Coordinates of N, CA and C in Angstrom, one line a residue:
X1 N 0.8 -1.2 0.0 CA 0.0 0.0 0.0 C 0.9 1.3 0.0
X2 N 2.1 1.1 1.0 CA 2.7 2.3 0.9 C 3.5 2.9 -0.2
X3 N 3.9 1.6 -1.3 CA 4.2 1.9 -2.9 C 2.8 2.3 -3.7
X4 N 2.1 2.0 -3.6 CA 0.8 2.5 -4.4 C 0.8 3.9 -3.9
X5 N 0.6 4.3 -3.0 CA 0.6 5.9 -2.0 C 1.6 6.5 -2.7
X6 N 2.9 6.0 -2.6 CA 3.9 7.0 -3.1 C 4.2 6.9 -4.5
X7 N 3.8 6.2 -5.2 CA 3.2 6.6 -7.2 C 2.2 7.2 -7.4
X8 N 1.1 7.4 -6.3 CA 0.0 8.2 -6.6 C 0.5 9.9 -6.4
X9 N 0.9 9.7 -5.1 CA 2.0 11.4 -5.0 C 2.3 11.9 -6.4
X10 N 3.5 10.8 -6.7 CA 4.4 11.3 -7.4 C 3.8 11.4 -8.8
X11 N 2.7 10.5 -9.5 CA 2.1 11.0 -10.4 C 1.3 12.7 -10.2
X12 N 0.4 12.8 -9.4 CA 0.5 14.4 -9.2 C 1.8 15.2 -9.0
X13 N 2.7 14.8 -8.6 CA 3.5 15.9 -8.6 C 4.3 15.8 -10.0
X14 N 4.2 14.9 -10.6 CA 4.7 14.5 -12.2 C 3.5 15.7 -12.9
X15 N 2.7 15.8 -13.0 CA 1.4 16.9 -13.5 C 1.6 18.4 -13.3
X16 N 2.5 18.2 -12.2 CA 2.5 20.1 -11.8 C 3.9 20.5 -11.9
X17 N 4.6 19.4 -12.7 CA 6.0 19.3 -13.3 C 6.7 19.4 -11.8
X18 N 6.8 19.3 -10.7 CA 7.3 18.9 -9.3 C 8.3 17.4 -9.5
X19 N 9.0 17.6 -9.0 CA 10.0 16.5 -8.6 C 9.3 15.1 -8.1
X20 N 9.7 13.9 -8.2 CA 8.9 12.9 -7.8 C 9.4 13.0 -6.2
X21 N 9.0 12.1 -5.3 CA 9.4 12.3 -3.9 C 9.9 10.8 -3.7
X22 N 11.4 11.0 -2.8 CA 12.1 9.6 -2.4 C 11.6 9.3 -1.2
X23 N 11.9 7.4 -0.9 CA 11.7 7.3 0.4 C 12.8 7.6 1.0
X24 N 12.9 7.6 2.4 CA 14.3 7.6 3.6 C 14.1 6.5 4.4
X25 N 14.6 5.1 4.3 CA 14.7 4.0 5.0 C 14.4 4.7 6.8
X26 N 14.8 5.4 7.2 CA 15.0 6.0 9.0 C 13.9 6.6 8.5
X27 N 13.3 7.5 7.8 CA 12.2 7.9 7.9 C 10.5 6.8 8.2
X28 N 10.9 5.9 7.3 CA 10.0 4.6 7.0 C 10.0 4.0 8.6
X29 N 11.3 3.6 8.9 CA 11.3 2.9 10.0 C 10.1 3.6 11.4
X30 N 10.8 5.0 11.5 CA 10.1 5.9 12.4 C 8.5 5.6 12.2
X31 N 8.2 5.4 11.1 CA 6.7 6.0 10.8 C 5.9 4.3 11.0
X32 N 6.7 3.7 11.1 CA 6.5 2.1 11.2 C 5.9 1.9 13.4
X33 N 7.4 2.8 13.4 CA 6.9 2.3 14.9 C 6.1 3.0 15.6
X34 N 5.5 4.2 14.6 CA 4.8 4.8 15.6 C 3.1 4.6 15.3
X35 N 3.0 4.0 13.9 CA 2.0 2.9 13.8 C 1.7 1.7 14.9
X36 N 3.3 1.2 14.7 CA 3.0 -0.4 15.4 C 2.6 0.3 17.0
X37 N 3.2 1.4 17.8 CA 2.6 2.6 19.3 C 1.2 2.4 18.9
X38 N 0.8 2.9 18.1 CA -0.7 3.4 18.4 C -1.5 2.3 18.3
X39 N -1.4 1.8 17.4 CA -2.4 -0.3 17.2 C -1.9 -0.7 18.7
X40 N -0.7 -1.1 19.4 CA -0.7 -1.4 20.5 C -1.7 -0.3 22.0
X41 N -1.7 0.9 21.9 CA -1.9 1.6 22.8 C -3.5 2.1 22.0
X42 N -3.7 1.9 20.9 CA -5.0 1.9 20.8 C -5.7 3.6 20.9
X43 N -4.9 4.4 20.4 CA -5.0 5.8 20.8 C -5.6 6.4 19.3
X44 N -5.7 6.0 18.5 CA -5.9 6.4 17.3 C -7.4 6.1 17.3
X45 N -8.4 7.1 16.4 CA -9.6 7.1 16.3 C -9.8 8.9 16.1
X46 N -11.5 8.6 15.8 CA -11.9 9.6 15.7 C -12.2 10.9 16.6
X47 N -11.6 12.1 16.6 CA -11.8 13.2 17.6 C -10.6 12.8 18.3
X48 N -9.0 12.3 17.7 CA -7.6 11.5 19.0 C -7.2 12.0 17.7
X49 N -6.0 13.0 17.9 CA -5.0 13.5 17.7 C -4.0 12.5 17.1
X50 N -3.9 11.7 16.0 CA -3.0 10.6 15.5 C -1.8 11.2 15.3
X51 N -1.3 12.1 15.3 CA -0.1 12.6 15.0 C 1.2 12.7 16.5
X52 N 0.5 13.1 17.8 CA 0.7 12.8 19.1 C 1.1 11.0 19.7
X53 N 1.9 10.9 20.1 CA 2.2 9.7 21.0 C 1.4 10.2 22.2
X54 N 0.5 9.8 23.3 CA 0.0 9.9 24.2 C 1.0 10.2 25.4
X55 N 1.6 8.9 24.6 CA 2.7 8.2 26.0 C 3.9 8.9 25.8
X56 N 4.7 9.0 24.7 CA 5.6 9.4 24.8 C 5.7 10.7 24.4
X57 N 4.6 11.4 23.8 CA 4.5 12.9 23.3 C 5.1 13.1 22.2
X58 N 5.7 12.2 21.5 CA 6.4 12.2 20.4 C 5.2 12.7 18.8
X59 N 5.9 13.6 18.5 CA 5.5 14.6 17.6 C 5.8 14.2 15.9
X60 N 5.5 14.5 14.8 CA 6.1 14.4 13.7 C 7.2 14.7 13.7
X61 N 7.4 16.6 13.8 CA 9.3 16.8 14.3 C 10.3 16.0 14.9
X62 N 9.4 16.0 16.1 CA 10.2 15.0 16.9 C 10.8 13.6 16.7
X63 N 9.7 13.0 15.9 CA 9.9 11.6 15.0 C 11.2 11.5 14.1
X64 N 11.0 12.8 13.4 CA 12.2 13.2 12.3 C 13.6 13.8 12.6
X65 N 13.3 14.2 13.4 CA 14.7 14.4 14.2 C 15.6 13.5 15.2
X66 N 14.7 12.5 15.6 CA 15.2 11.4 16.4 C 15.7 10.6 15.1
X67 N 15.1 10.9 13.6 CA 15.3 9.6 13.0 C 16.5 10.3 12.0
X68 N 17.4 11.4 12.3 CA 18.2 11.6 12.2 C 18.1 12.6 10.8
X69 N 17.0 12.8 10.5 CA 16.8 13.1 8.4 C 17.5 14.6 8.5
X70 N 17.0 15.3 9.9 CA 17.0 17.1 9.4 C 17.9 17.0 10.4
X71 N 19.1 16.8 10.9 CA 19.9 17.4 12.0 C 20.3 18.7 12.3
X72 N 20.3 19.6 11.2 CA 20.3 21.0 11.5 C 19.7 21.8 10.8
X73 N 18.4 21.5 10.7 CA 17.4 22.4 10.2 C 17.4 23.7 10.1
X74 N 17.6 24.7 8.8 CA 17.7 25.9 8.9 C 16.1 26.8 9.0
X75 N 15.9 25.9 7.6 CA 14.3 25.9 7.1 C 13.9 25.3 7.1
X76 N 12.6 24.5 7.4 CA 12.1 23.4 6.9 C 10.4 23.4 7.8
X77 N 9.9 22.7 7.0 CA 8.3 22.2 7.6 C 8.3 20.8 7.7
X78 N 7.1 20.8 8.4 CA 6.8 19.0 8.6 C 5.2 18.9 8.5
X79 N 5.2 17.8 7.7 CA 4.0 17.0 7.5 C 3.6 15.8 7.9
X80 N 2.7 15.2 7.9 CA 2.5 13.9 7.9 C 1.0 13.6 7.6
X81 N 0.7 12.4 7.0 CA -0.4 11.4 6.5 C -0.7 10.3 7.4
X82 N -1.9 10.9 8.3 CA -2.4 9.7 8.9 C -3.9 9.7 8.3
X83 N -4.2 8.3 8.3 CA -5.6 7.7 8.1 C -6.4 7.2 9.4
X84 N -7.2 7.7 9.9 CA -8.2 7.6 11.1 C -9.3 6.6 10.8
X85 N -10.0 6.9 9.7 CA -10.9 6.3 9.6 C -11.2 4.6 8.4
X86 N -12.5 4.6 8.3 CA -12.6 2.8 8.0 C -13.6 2.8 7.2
X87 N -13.8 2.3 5.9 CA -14.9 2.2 4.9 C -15.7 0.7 5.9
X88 N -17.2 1.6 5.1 CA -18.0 0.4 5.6 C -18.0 -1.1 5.5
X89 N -16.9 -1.4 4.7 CA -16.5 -2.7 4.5 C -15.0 -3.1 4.9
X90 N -14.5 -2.5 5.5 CA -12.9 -2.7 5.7 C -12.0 -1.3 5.2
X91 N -10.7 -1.5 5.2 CA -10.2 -0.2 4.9 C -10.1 0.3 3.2
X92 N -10.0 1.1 3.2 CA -9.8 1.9 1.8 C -8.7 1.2 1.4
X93 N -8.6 1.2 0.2 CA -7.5 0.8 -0.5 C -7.0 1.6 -2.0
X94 N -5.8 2.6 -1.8 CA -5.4 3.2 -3.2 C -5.0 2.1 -4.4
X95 N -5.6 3.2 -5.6 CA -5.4 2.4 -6.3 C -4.5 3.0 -7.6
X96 N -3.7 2.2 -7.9 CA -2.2 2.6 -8.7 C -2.0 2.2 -10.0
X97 N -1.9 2.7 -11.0 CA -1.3 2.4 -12.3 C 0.1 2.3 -12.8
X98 N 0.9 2.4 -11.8 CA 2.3 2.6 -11.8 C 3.2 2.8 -10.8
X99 N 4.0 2.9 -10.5 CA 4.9 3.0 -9.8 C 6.2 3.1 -10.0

């Protein structure tokens, strides 16, 4: 799923003549465990702040900076892509013509 997600990107950003976007293995890792946190601790849902660790307070920045990508940030912003919610039949699923 997370290669279908990141050809779907990158085909819009292929449209607005934008650069395609790479992964960062430490980035991936980071975003892995703070999935596998929340399925464990169960904090994720509707009107719960998915972006927050409860427990640890750990933040997007914070994720990214622990995971070593921006060590001395002059400029920079932070994003992130969480999914909260559940089709009435199970989860969504993107769908990709390439990659």
């Amino acid at each position: 799923m997370r290669n279908a997600l990141v050809c779907l990107i990158n085909a819009q950003r292929t449209q607005r003549g934008l650069p395609a976007l790479t992964t960062n293995q430490a980035l991936t890792t980071a975003a892995q465990q703070h999935s596998a946190a929340a399925v464990q601790l169960k904090w994720w849902g509707p009107g719960k702040d998915s972006h927050r660790n409860p427990q640890t307070g750990s933040t997007p920045e914070s994720r990214i900076k622990a995971a070593g990508y921006c060590p001395n940030p002059r400029s920079w912003a932070v994003a992130e892509i969480t999914y909260t919610g559940w089709a009435a039949r199970g989860p969504r699923r993107p769908r990709s013509t390439g990659g």
